[in-house]
mmCIF file of C-alpha atoms in Angstrom:
data_model
loop_
_atom_site.group_PDB
_atom_site.id
_atom_site.type_symbol
_atom_site.label_atom_id
_atom_site.label_comp_id
_atom_site.label_asym_id
_atom_site.label_seq_id
_atom_site.Cartn_x
_atom_site.Cartn_y
_atom_site.Cartn_z
ATOM 1 C CA MET F 29 7.659 -199.699 -0.247
ATOM 2 C CA GLY F 30 5.107 -197.290 1.233
ATOM 3 C CA ASN F 31 5.717 -194.441 3.616
ATOM 4 C CA LEU F 32 7.272 -196.616 6.297
ATOM 5 C CA LEU F 33 10.572 -197.986 5.002
ATOM 6 C CA LYS F 34 12.812 -200.394 6.819
ATOM 7 C CA VAL F 35 16.326 -199.022 6.901
ATOM 8 C CA LEU F 36 18.210 -201.992 5.527
ATOM 9 C CA THR F 37 21.590 -200.317 5.807
ATOM 10 C CA ARG F 38 21.481 -200.207 9.612
ATOM 11 C CA GLU F 39 21.333 -203.094 12.041
ATOM 12 C CA ILE F 40 23.001 -201.415 15.017
ATOM 13 C CA GLU F 41 22.776 -203.414 18.251
ATOM 14 C CA ASN F 42 19.534 -205.036 17.067
ATOM 15 C CA TYR F 43 17.524 -201.836 17.517
ATOM 16 C CA PRO F 44 14.698 -201.578 14.965
ATOM 17 C CA HIS F 45 15.201 -198.850 12.359
ATOM 18 C CA PHE F 46 12.458 -197.371 10.224
ATOM 19 C CA PHE F 47 11.637 -194.279 8.305
ATOM 20 C CA LEU F 48 8.104 -193.103 9.013
ATOM 21 C CA ASP F 49 6.734 -190.312 6.869
ATOM 22 C CA PHE F 50 5.104 -188.197 9.562
ATOM 23 C CA GLU F 51 4.064 -185.616 6.975
ATOM 24 C CA ASN F 52 2.132 -187.702 4.445
ATOM 25 C CA ALA F 53 0.877 -190.984 5.957
ATOM 26 C CA GLN F 54 -2.790 -191.527 5.040
ATOM 27 C CA PRO F 55 -5.226 -194.070 6.541
ATOM 28 C CA THR F 56 -6.089 -197.289 4.744
ATOM 29 C CA GLU F 57 -9.656 -198.600 4.812
ATOM 30 C CA GLY F 58 -8.710 -200.887 7.711
ATOM 31 C CA GLU F 59 -7.487 -197.912 9.750
ATOM 32 C CA ARG F 60 -10.289 -195.531 8.792
ATOM 33 C CA GLU F 61 -12.720 -196.119 11.687
ATOM 34 C CA VAL F 62 -10.176 -195.631 14.468
ATOM 35 C CA TRP F 63 -8.418 -192.882 12.512
ATOM 36 C CA ASN F 64 -11.686 -190.917 12.257
ATOM 37 C CA GLN F 65 -12.349 -191.335 15.979
ATOM 38 C CA VAL F 66 -8.867 -190.125 16.943
ATOM 39 C CA ASN F 67 -8.901 -187.369 14.332
ATOM 40 C CA SER F 68 -12.067 -185.903 15.870
ATOM 41 C CA VAL F 69 -9.994 -185.374 19.038
ATOM 42 C CA LEU F 70 -6.773 -184.209 17.388
ATOM 43 C CA GLN F 71 -8.532 -181.597 15.257
ATOM 44 C CA ASP F 72 -9.270 -179.679 18.474
ATOM 45 C CA SER F 73 -5.681 -179.814 19.724
ATOM 46 C CA GLU F 74 -4.476 -176.588 18.091
ATOM 47 C CA SER F 75 -7.347 -174.561 19.563
ATOM 48 C CA ILE F 76 -6.491 -175.998 22.993
ATOM 49 C CA LEU F 77 -2.866 -174.891 22.613
ATOM 50 C CA THR F 78 -3.933 -171.471 21.338
ATOM 51 C CA GLY F 79 -6.250 -171.076 24.329
ATOM 52 C CA LEU F 80 -3.496 -172.062 26.741
ATOM 53 C CA GLN F 81 -0.993 -169.746 25.086
ATOM 54 C CA ALA F 82 -3.432 -166.844 25.447
ATOM 55 C CA TYR F 83 -4.071 -167.577 29.146
ATOM 56 C CA LYS F 84 -3.330 -164.368 31.086
ATOM 57 C CA GLY F 85 -4.617 -165.118 34.568
ATOM 58 C CA ALA F 86 -6.313 -162.880 37.120
ATOM 59 C CA GLY F 87 -3.316 -162.226 39.359
ATOM 60 C CA GLN F 88 -3.829 -158.492 39.819
ATOM 61 C CA GLU F 89 -7.555 -158.797 40.496
ATOM 62 C CA ILE F 90 -6.929 -161.559 43.034
ATOM 63 C CA ARG F 91 -4.215 -159.544 44.812
ATOM 64 C CA ASP F 92 -6.503 -156.514 45.002
ATOM 65 C CA ALA F 93 -9.317 -158.621 46.450
ATOM 66 C CA ILE F 94 -7.086 -160.280 49.062
ATOM 67 C CA GLN F 95 -5.550 -156.973 50.149
ATOM 68 C CA ASN F 96 -9.000 -155.351 50.468
ATOM 69 C CA PRO F 97 -11.241 -158.053 51.954
ATOM 70 C CA ASN F 98 -14.028 -155.600 52.830
ATOM 71 C CA ASP F 99 -14.239 -154.005 49.394
ATOM 72 C CA PHE F 100 -17.188 -155.765 47.778
ATOM 73 C CA MET F 101 -16.496 -154.330 44.316
ATOM 74 C CA LEU F 102 -12.948 -155.689 44.299
ATOM 75 C CA GLN F 103 -14.208 -159.098 45.488
ATOM 76 C CA GLU F 104 -16.759 -159.133 42.701
ATOM 77 C CA ARG F 105 -14.219 -158.024 40.100
ATOM 78 C CA ALA F 106 -11.814 -160.825 41.085
ATOM 79 C CA TRP F 107 -14.605 -163.418 41.065
ATOM 80 C CA ASN F 108 -15.874 -162.266 37.653
ATOM 81 C CA SER F 109 -12.323 -162.424 36.294
ATOM 82 C CA VAL F 110 -11.631 -165.910 37.643
ATOM 83 C CA CYS F 111 -14.865 -167.659 36.619
ATOM 84 C CA PRO F 112 -14.303 -167.517 32.818
ATOM 85 C CA LEU F 113 -10.754 -168.740 33.391
ATOM 86 C CA VAL F 114 -12.010 -171.724 35.373
ATOM 87 C CA ILE F 115 -14.372 -172.602 32.501
ATOM 88 C CA LYS F 116 -11.345 -172.479 30.189
ATOM 89 C CA LEU F 117 -9.351 -174.711 32.562
ATOM 90 C CA LYS F 118 -12.229 -177.176 32.595
ATOM 91 C CA LYS F 119 -12.108 -177.266 28.783
ATOM 92 C CA PHE F 120 -8.399 -178.145 28.869
ATOM 93 C CA TYR F 121 -8.985 -180.828 31.498
ATOM 94 C CA SER F 122 -11.914 -182.324 29.565
ATOM 95 C CA PHE F 123 -9.700 -182.494 26.481
ATOM 96 C CA SER F 124 -7.175 -184.565 28.451
ATOM 97 C CA LEU F 125 -9.903 -187.168 29.048
ATOM 98 C CA ARG F 126 -10.680 -187.313 25.327
ATOM 99 C CA LEU F 127 -6.964 -187.620 24.577
ATOM 100 C CA GLU F 128 -6.666 -190.489 27.055
ATOM 101 C CA GLU F 129 -9.471 -192.359 25.291
ATOM 102 C CA ALA F 130 -7.895 -191.723 21.873
ATOM 103 C CA LEU F 131 -4.516 -193.009 23.072
ATOM 104 C CA GLN F 132 -6.038 -196.218 24.372
ATOM 105 C CA SER F 133 -7.851 -196.791 21.053
ATOM 106 C CA LEU F 134 -4.543 -196.438 19.210
ATOM 107 C CA LEU F 135 -2.729 -198.738 21.638
ATOM 108 C CA GLU F 136 -5.388 -201.401 21.080
ATOM 109 C CA CYS F 137 -4.774 -201.253 17.325
ATOM 110 C CA LEU F 138 -0.985 -201.026 17.422
ATOM 111 C CA THR F 139 -0.409 -203.831 19.942
ATOM 112 C CA CYS F 140 -3.084 -206.478 19.210
ATOM 113 C CA PRO F 141 -2.052 -209.975 18.072
ATOM 114 C CA PRO F 142 -1.286 -211.699 15.784
ATOM 115 C CA LEU F 143 0.834 -208.887 14.312
ATOM 116 C CA THR F 144 3.902 -207.683 16.159
ATOM 117 C CA PRO F 145 4.081 -203.983 17.083
ATOM 118 C CA THR F 146 6.699 -203.541 14.343
ATOM 119 C CA GLN F 147 4.348 -205.049 11.759
ATOM 120 C CA HIS F 148 1.548 -202.796 12.989
ATOM 121 C CA LEU F 149 3.749 -199.726 12.543
ATOM 122 C CA GLU F 150 4.690 -200.849 9.036
ATOM 123 C CA ARG F 151 1.102 -201.511 7.951
ATOM 124 C CA GLU F 152 -0.749 -198.820 9.895
ATOM 125 C CA GLN F 153 1.378 -195.738 9.317
ATOM 126 C CA ALA F 154 -1.526 -193.303 9.683
ATOM 127 C CA LEU F 155 -2.355 -194.602 13.171
ATOM 128 C CA ALA F 156 1.336 -194.457 14.109
ATOM 129 C CA LYS F 157 1.349 -190.834 12.932
ATOM 130 C CA GLN F 158 -1.683 -190.054 15.123
ATOM 131 C CA PHE F 159 0.026 -191.698 18.088
ATOM 132 C CA ALA F 160 2.988 -189.412 17.423
ATOM 133 C CA GLU F 161 0.701 -186.381 17.102
ATOM 134 C CA ILE F 162 -0.806 -187.082 20.536
ATOM 135 C CA LEU F 163 2.680 -187.154 22.076
ATOM 136 C CA HIS F 164 3.691 -184.018 20.191
ATOM 137 C CA PHE F 165 0.636 -182.155 21.467
ATOM 138 C CA THR F 166 1.202 -183.436 25.000
ATOM 139 C CA LEU F 167 4.742 -182.119 25.304
ATOM 140 C CA ARG F 168 3.779 -178.785 23.729
ATOM 141 C CA PHE F 169 0.875 -178.402 26.173
ATOM 142 C CA ASP F 170 3.038 -179.212 29.182
ATOM 143 C CA GLU F 171 5.860 -176.908 28.064
ATOM 144 C CA LEU F 172 3.344 -174.054 27.908
ATOM 145 C CA LYS F 173 1.645 -174.958 31.186
ATOM 146 C CA MET F 174 4.932 -174.922 33.088
ATOM 147 C CA ARG F 175 5.391 -171.272 32.100
ATOM 148 C CA ILE F 176 1.985 -170.199 33.448
ATOM 149 C CA PRO F 177 1.987 -170.233 37.289
ATOM 150 C CA ALA F 178 -1.220 -168.168 37.158
ATOM 151 C CA ILE F 179 -3.188 -171.350 36.409
ATOM 152 C CA GLN F 180 -2.733 -172.819 39.878
ATOM 153 C CA ASN F 181 -3.061 -169.429 41.578
ATOM 154 C CA ASP F 182 -6.359 -168.733 39.794
ATOM 155 C CA PHE F 183 -7.746 -172.174 40.554
ATOM 156 C CA SER F 184 -6.718 -172.027 44.216
ATOM 157 C CA TYR F 185 -8.470 -168.684 44.592
ATOM 158 C CA TYR F 186 -11.559 -170.120 42.879
ATOM 159 C CA ARG F 187 -11.698 -173.085 45.264
ATOM 160 C CA ARG F 188 -11.187 -170.946 48.347
ATOM 161 C CA THR F 189 -13.903 -168.532 47.265
ATOM 162 C CA ILE F 190 -16.323 -171.330 46.404
ATOM 163 C CA SER F 191 -15.826 -172.870 49.864
ATOM 164 C CA ARG F 192 -16.311 -169.542 51.601
ATOM 165 C CA ASN F 193 -19.431 -168.706 49.624
ATOM 166 C CA ARG F 194 -20.860 -172.169 50.179
ATOM 167 C CA ILE F 195 -20.525 -171.592 53.928
ATOM 168 C CA ASN F 196 -22.455 -168.350 53.407
ATOM 169 C CA ASN F 197 -25.149 -170.292 51.502
ATOM 170 C CA MET F 198 -24.636 -168.282 48.338
ATOM 171 C CA ASN F 199 -26.076 -169.748 45.146
ATOM 172 C CA LEU F 200 -23.232 -169.950 42.641
ATOM 173 C CA ASP F 201 -24.205 -170.636 39.029
ATOM 174 C CA ILE F 202 -20.679 -171.704 38.099
ATOM 175 C CA GLU F 203 -21.074 -174.816 40.243
ATOM 176 C CA ASN F 204 -23.394 -176.114 37.520
ATOM 177 C CA GLU F 205 -20.318 -176.038 35.260
ATOM 178 C CA VAL F 206 -17.609 -177.003 37.774
ATOM 179 C CA ASN F 207 -19.055 -178.875 40.731
ATOM 180 C CA ASN F 208 -17.010 -179.991 43.722
ATOM 181 C CA GLU F 209 -16.130 -183.396 42.266
ATOM 182 C CA MET F 210 -14.986 -181.821 38.985
ATOM 183 C CA ALA F 211 -12.985 -179.207 40.915
ATOM 184 C CA ASN F 212 -11.210 -181.971 42.875
ATOM 185 C CA ARG F 213 -10.241 -183.792 39.675
ATOM 186 C CA MET F 214 -9.096 -180.578 38.011
ATOM 187 C CA SER F 215 -7.059 -179.667 41.089
ATOM 188 C CA LEU F 216 -5.158 -182.979 40.909
ATOM 189 C CA PHE F 217 -4.616 -182.509 37.171
ATOM 190 C CA TYR F 218 -3.167 -178.993 37.423
ATOM 191 C CA ALA F 219 -1.064 -179.855 40.475
ATOM 192 C CA GLU F 220 1.118 -181.973 38.162
ATOM 193 C CA ALA F 221 4.101 -180.216 36.612
ATOM 194 C CA THR F 222 3.321 -181.995 33.326
ATOM 195 C CA PRO F 223 -0.389 -182.864 33.543
ATOM 196 C CA MET F 224 -0.929 -184.135 29.988
ATOM 197 C CA LEU F 225 2.112 -186.396 30.153
ATOM 198 C CA LYS F 226 0.909 -187.726 33.501
ATOM 199 C CA THR F 227 -2.483 -188.416 31.899
ATOM 200 C CA LEU F 228 -0.879 -190.390 29.046
ATOM 201 C CA SER F 229 1.461 -192.284 31.392
ATOM 202 C CA THR F 230 -1.469 -193.308 33.590
ATOM 203 C CA ALA F 231 -3.556 -194.223 30.534
ATOM 204 C CA THR F 232 -0.769 -196.419 29.145
ATOM 205 C CA THR F 233 -0.203 -198.104 32.505
ATOM 206 C CA ASN F 234 -3.952 -198.698 32.862
ATOM 207 C CA PHE F 235 -4.068 -200.120 29.325
ATOM 208 C CA VAL F 236 -1.426 -202.698 30.253
ATOM 209 C CA THR F 237 -3.128 -203.511 33.583
ATOM 210 C CA GLU F 238 -6.605 -203.894 32.090
ATOM 211 C CA ASN F 239 -5.480 -206.036 29.126
ATOM 212 C CA LYS F 240 -4.124 -208.942 31.140
ATOM 213 C CA THR F 241 -4.086 -211.348 28.164
ATOM 214 C CA LEU F 242 -1.916 -208.968 26.128
ATOM 215 C CA PRO F 243 1.814 -209.451 26.762
ATOM 216 C CA LEU F 244 3.459 -206.378 28.267
ATOM 217 C CA GLU F 245 6.092 -206.581 25.518
ATOM 218 C CA ASN F 246 3.484 -205.765 22.883
ATOM 219 C CA THR F 247 3.048 -202.316 24.432
ATOM 220 C CA THR F 248 6.672 -201.649 25.390
ATOM 221 C CA ASP F 249 7.938 -202.868 21.982
ATOM 222 C CA CYS F 250 5.548 -200.464 20.280
ATOM 223 C CA LEU F 251 7.009 -197.611 22.333
ATOM 224 C CA SER F 252 10.659 -198.617 21.928
ATOM 225 C CA THR F 253 10.231 -199.088 18.170
ATOM 226 C CA MET F 254 8.727 -195.614 17.861
ATOM 227 C CA ALA F 255 11.660 -194.160 19.823
ATOM 228 C CA SER F 256 14.076 -195.885 17.460
ATOM 229 C CA VAL F 257 12.149 -194.637 14.417
ATOM 230 C CA CYS F 258 12.517 -191.050 15.600
ATOM 231 C CA LYS F 259 16.166 -191.404 16.573
ATOM 232 C CA VAL F 260 17.124 -192.742 13.140
ATOM 233 C CA MET F 261 15.237 -190.009 11.319
ATOM 234 C CA LEU F 262 16.961 -187.341 13.413
ATOM 235 C CA GLU F 263 20.497 -188.716 13.087
ATOM 236 C CA THR F 264 20.362 -189.735 9.410
ATOM 237 C CA PRO F 265 20.489 -186.827 6.930
ATOM 238 C CA GLU F 266 19.345 -189.157 4.140
ATOM 239 C CA TYR F 267 15.985 -189.449 5.927
ATOM 240 C CA SER F 268 15.646 -186.111 7.730
ATOM 241 C CA SER F 269 16.236 -184.316 4.421
ATOM 242 C CA ARG F 270 13.023 -185.849 3.065
ATOM 243 C CA PHE F 271 10.887 -183.687 5.310
ATOM 244 C CA SER F 272 9.517 -180.525 3.771
ATOM 245 C CA SER F 273 9.583 -178.599 7.071
ATOM 246 C CA ASP F 274 12.100 -178.119 9.880
ATOM 247 C CA ASP F 275 9.141 -178.336 12.263
ATOM 248 C CA THR F 276 8.993 -182.058 11.528
ATOM 249 C CA LEU F 277 12.419 -182.494 13.139
ATOM 250 C CA LEU F 278 11.166 -180.854 16.334
ATOM 251 C CA PHE F 279 8.076 -183.062 16.024
ATOM 252 C CA CYS F 280 10.359 -186.145 15.922
ATOM 253 C CA MET F 281 12.278 -184.961 18.982
ATOM 254 C CA ARG F 282 9.110 -184.452 21.012
ATOM 255 C CA VAL F 283 7.709 -187.821 19.959
ATOM 256 C CA MET F 284 10.972 -189.610 20.794
ATOM 257 C CA VAL F 285 11.034 -188.080 24.275
ATOM 258 C CA GLY F 286 7.326 -188.791 24.792
ATOM 259 C CA VAL F 287 7.613 -192.509 24.008
ATOM 260 C CA ILE F 288 10.726 -192.811 26.180
ATOM 261 C CA ILE F 289 8.783 -191.383 29.132
ATOM 262 C CA LEU F 290 5.819 -193.682 28.513
ATOM 263 C CA TYR F 291 8.134 -196.690 28.208
ATOM 264 C CA ASP F 292 9.858 -195.716 31.447
ATOM 265 C CA HIS F 293 6.523 -195.616 33.280
ATOM 266 C CA VAL F 294 5.154 -198.862 31.832
ATOM 267 C CA HIS F 295 8.185 -201.168 31.758
ATOM 268 C CA PRO F 296 9.069 -202.616 35.206
ATOM 269 C CA ASN F 297 12.783 -201.875 34.667
ATOM 270 C CA GLY F 298 12.276 -198.560 32.893
ATOM 271 C CA ALA F 299 13.949 -197.012 29.860
ATOM 272 C CA PHE F 300 17.405 -196.358 31.338
ATOM 273 C CA ASN F 301 18.315 -199.901 32.396
ATOM 274 C CA LYS F 302 20.974 -201.723 30.369
ATOM 275 C CA SER F 303 18.316 -204.262 29.338
ATOM 276 C CA SER F 304 16.098 -201.512 27.882
ATOM 277 C CA LYS F 305 15.193 -201.849 24.221
ATOM 278 C CA ILE F 306 15.665 -198.095 23.821
ATOM 279 C CA ASP F 307 19.150 -196.843 22.934
ATOM 280 C CA MET F 308 19.108 -194.104 25.571
ATOM 281 C CA LYS F 309 22.685 -193.034 24.966
ATOM 282 C CA GLY F 310 21.933 -192.610 21.275
ATOM 283 C CA CYS F 311 18.679 -190.751 21.941
ATOM 284 C CA ILE F 312 20.344 -188.302 24.344
ATOM 285 C CA LYS F 313 23.194 -187.741 21.874
ATOM 286 C CA VAL F 314 20.668 -186.918 19.156
ATOM 287 C CA LEU F 315 19.139 -184.277 21.441
ATOM 288 C CA LYS F 316 22.578 -182.950 22.345
ATOM 289 C CA ASP F 317 23.272 -182.313 18.656
ATOM 290 C CA GLN F 318 20.246 -179.979 18.362
ATOM 291 C CA PRO F 319 20.086 -176.225 19.140
ATOM 292 C CA ALA F 320 19.641 -175.665 22.884
ATOM 293 C CA ASP F 321 16.406 -173.708 22.453
ATOM 294 C CA ASN F 322 14.767 -176.693 20.781
ATOM 295 C CA VAL F 323 15.593 -179.275 23.416
ATOM 296 C CA GLU F 324 15.806 -177.634 26.844
ATOM 297 C CA GLY F 325 12.171 -178.448 27.669
ATOM 298 C CA LEU F 326 12.575 -181.993 26.339
ATOM 299 C CA LEU F 327 15.660 -182.616 28.457
ATOM 300 C CA ASN F 328 13.804 -181.332 31.505
ATOM 301 C CA ALA F 329 10.964 -183.726 30.694
ATOM 302 C CA LEU F 330 13.424 -186.650 30.618
ATOM 303 C CA LYS F 331 15.049 -185.518 33.869
ATOM 304 C CA PHE F 332 11.941 -184.705 35.876
ATOM 305 C CA THR F 333 9.006 -186.768 34.547
ATOM 306 C CA THR F 334 10.606 -190.175 34.083
ATOM 307 C CA LYS F 335 10.301 -192.795 36.794
ATOM 308 C CA HIS F 336 13.589 -194.742 36.754
ATOM 309 C CA LEU F 337 16.330 -192.232 35.883
ATOM 310 C CA ASN F 338 17.682 -192.151 39.426
ATOM 311 C CA ASP F 339 17.486 -195.918 39.987
ATOM 312 C CA GLU F 340 20.739 -197.615 40.971
ATOM 313 C CA SER F 341 20.470 -199.727 37.823
ATOM 314 C CA THR F 342 20.734 -196.640 35.572
ATOM 315 C CA PRO F 343 24.265 -196.468 34.144
ATOM 316 C CA LYS F 344 26.189 -193.480 35.520
ATOM 317 C CA ASN F 345 27.160 -192.264 32.055
ATOM 318 C CA ILE F 346 23.454 -191.900 31.143
ATOM 319 C CA ARG F 347 22.757 -189.823 34.254
ATOM 320 C CA THR F 348 25.845 -187.742 33.575
ATOM 321 C CA MET F 349 24.815 -187.112 29.966
ATOM 322 C CA LEU F 350 21.444 -185.792 31.106
ATOM 323 C CA HIS F 351 22.470 -183.799 34.164
ATOM 324 C CA CYS F 352 25.758 -182.354 32.888
ATOM 325 C CA PHE F 353 24.558 -181.130 29.554
ATOM 326 C CA SER F 354 26.716 -178.890 27.379
ATOM 327 C CA TYR F 355 26.217 -177.789 23.805
ATOM 328 C CA PRO F 356 28.784 -177.537 21.041
ATOM 329 C CA GLU F 357 29.828 -174.106 19.774
ATOM 330 C CA ARG F 358 27.645 -173.040 16.853
#
C-alpha cells in the first residue's frame, strides 16, 4: 500500500484522511528531477537555522557608538561588528528566495492536472514530504527570528550609517555585497514578524495568480488535504505510534499549522469559514492536547499571521478556542 495509506476506518465529515510516512518516503523516478532540485535547497536549511540561532547582535557596540558620536574608535568598532552580521542577514534573505522557488516547483507538481491533489499526494509521497519540510523549516525560522530583536536593530543601524557615509562620499566595500536595492528588499523582509511565512504565503498566492488556467481548488485542496493528513496522524495513536521519533509529532504540528496559514491566505474565504475544507475545530483541539511548550509559537502563528481569523464569518467558537486557550493538568 506504500507509505501513504488511506485511512479506511475514518470518513468523518468528508475530510480526507491519510497516513503519510514523513520519516521514510523516498522519490520515485518520476519525482527525482524535482526532488533533487528541492533537496539542493533543503540541505542548506539546517545551517541557516544554526546560523540564526547563533546570532548575537551588536547591541552593545551600537549603543556605545551612539552615546559617543565623536569617538572614532567606537564608531569603527560598531561598524566592524555590524558588517559581518549584515552579510549573514543577506544569506538568510537569499535563502528565502531559493525556498520560494522550491515551493513553487513543488506546487506545480502537486497540483497539475489530470491528477487530483489527493492522487498526487498518494503517488508522490517524497515531494509531499519535501513540501512539509519547507513548512517545518519556515515555522522554526520564524519562531527563532521573533526572539531576536537585535536583527532589526542591527540592520537599522547599518542603513543609517550607510546613508550618513554616502553623504560624506565614503567608499564602502560592503555596498558591493549589499547595495541599496538589496538593503531595501532585506528591510521589508525583516520588518515582518514572520518573514519566511510571509514569503511562502506570497509565493503561494503568486502561484495561483500566475497559473490562471489552473483551478484555485487544485492548490487549496492540496493544502487542506495536507492539513487533514497531519491532524489524523496527531490524533490517532495507531498512526502516530509508527514514528520512530517524537520530533516527528512536532514536525506534523508545524506542517499542519503552516498549511492552514497558506490556505487562509490563498482561499478567498479563508480557513476559518464554515465552508472551509479544513476542520479547524479539530486542528485546534489537536494542538490543545499537546504540551504547552510545543504549541505556544504555533498558536501565535495561527492568531497573528492568518488573514481571516477576525472576519465576521469566522465562527465565534473557533475564535474563542484560539484566544482563550487553556491546557489540561498534566
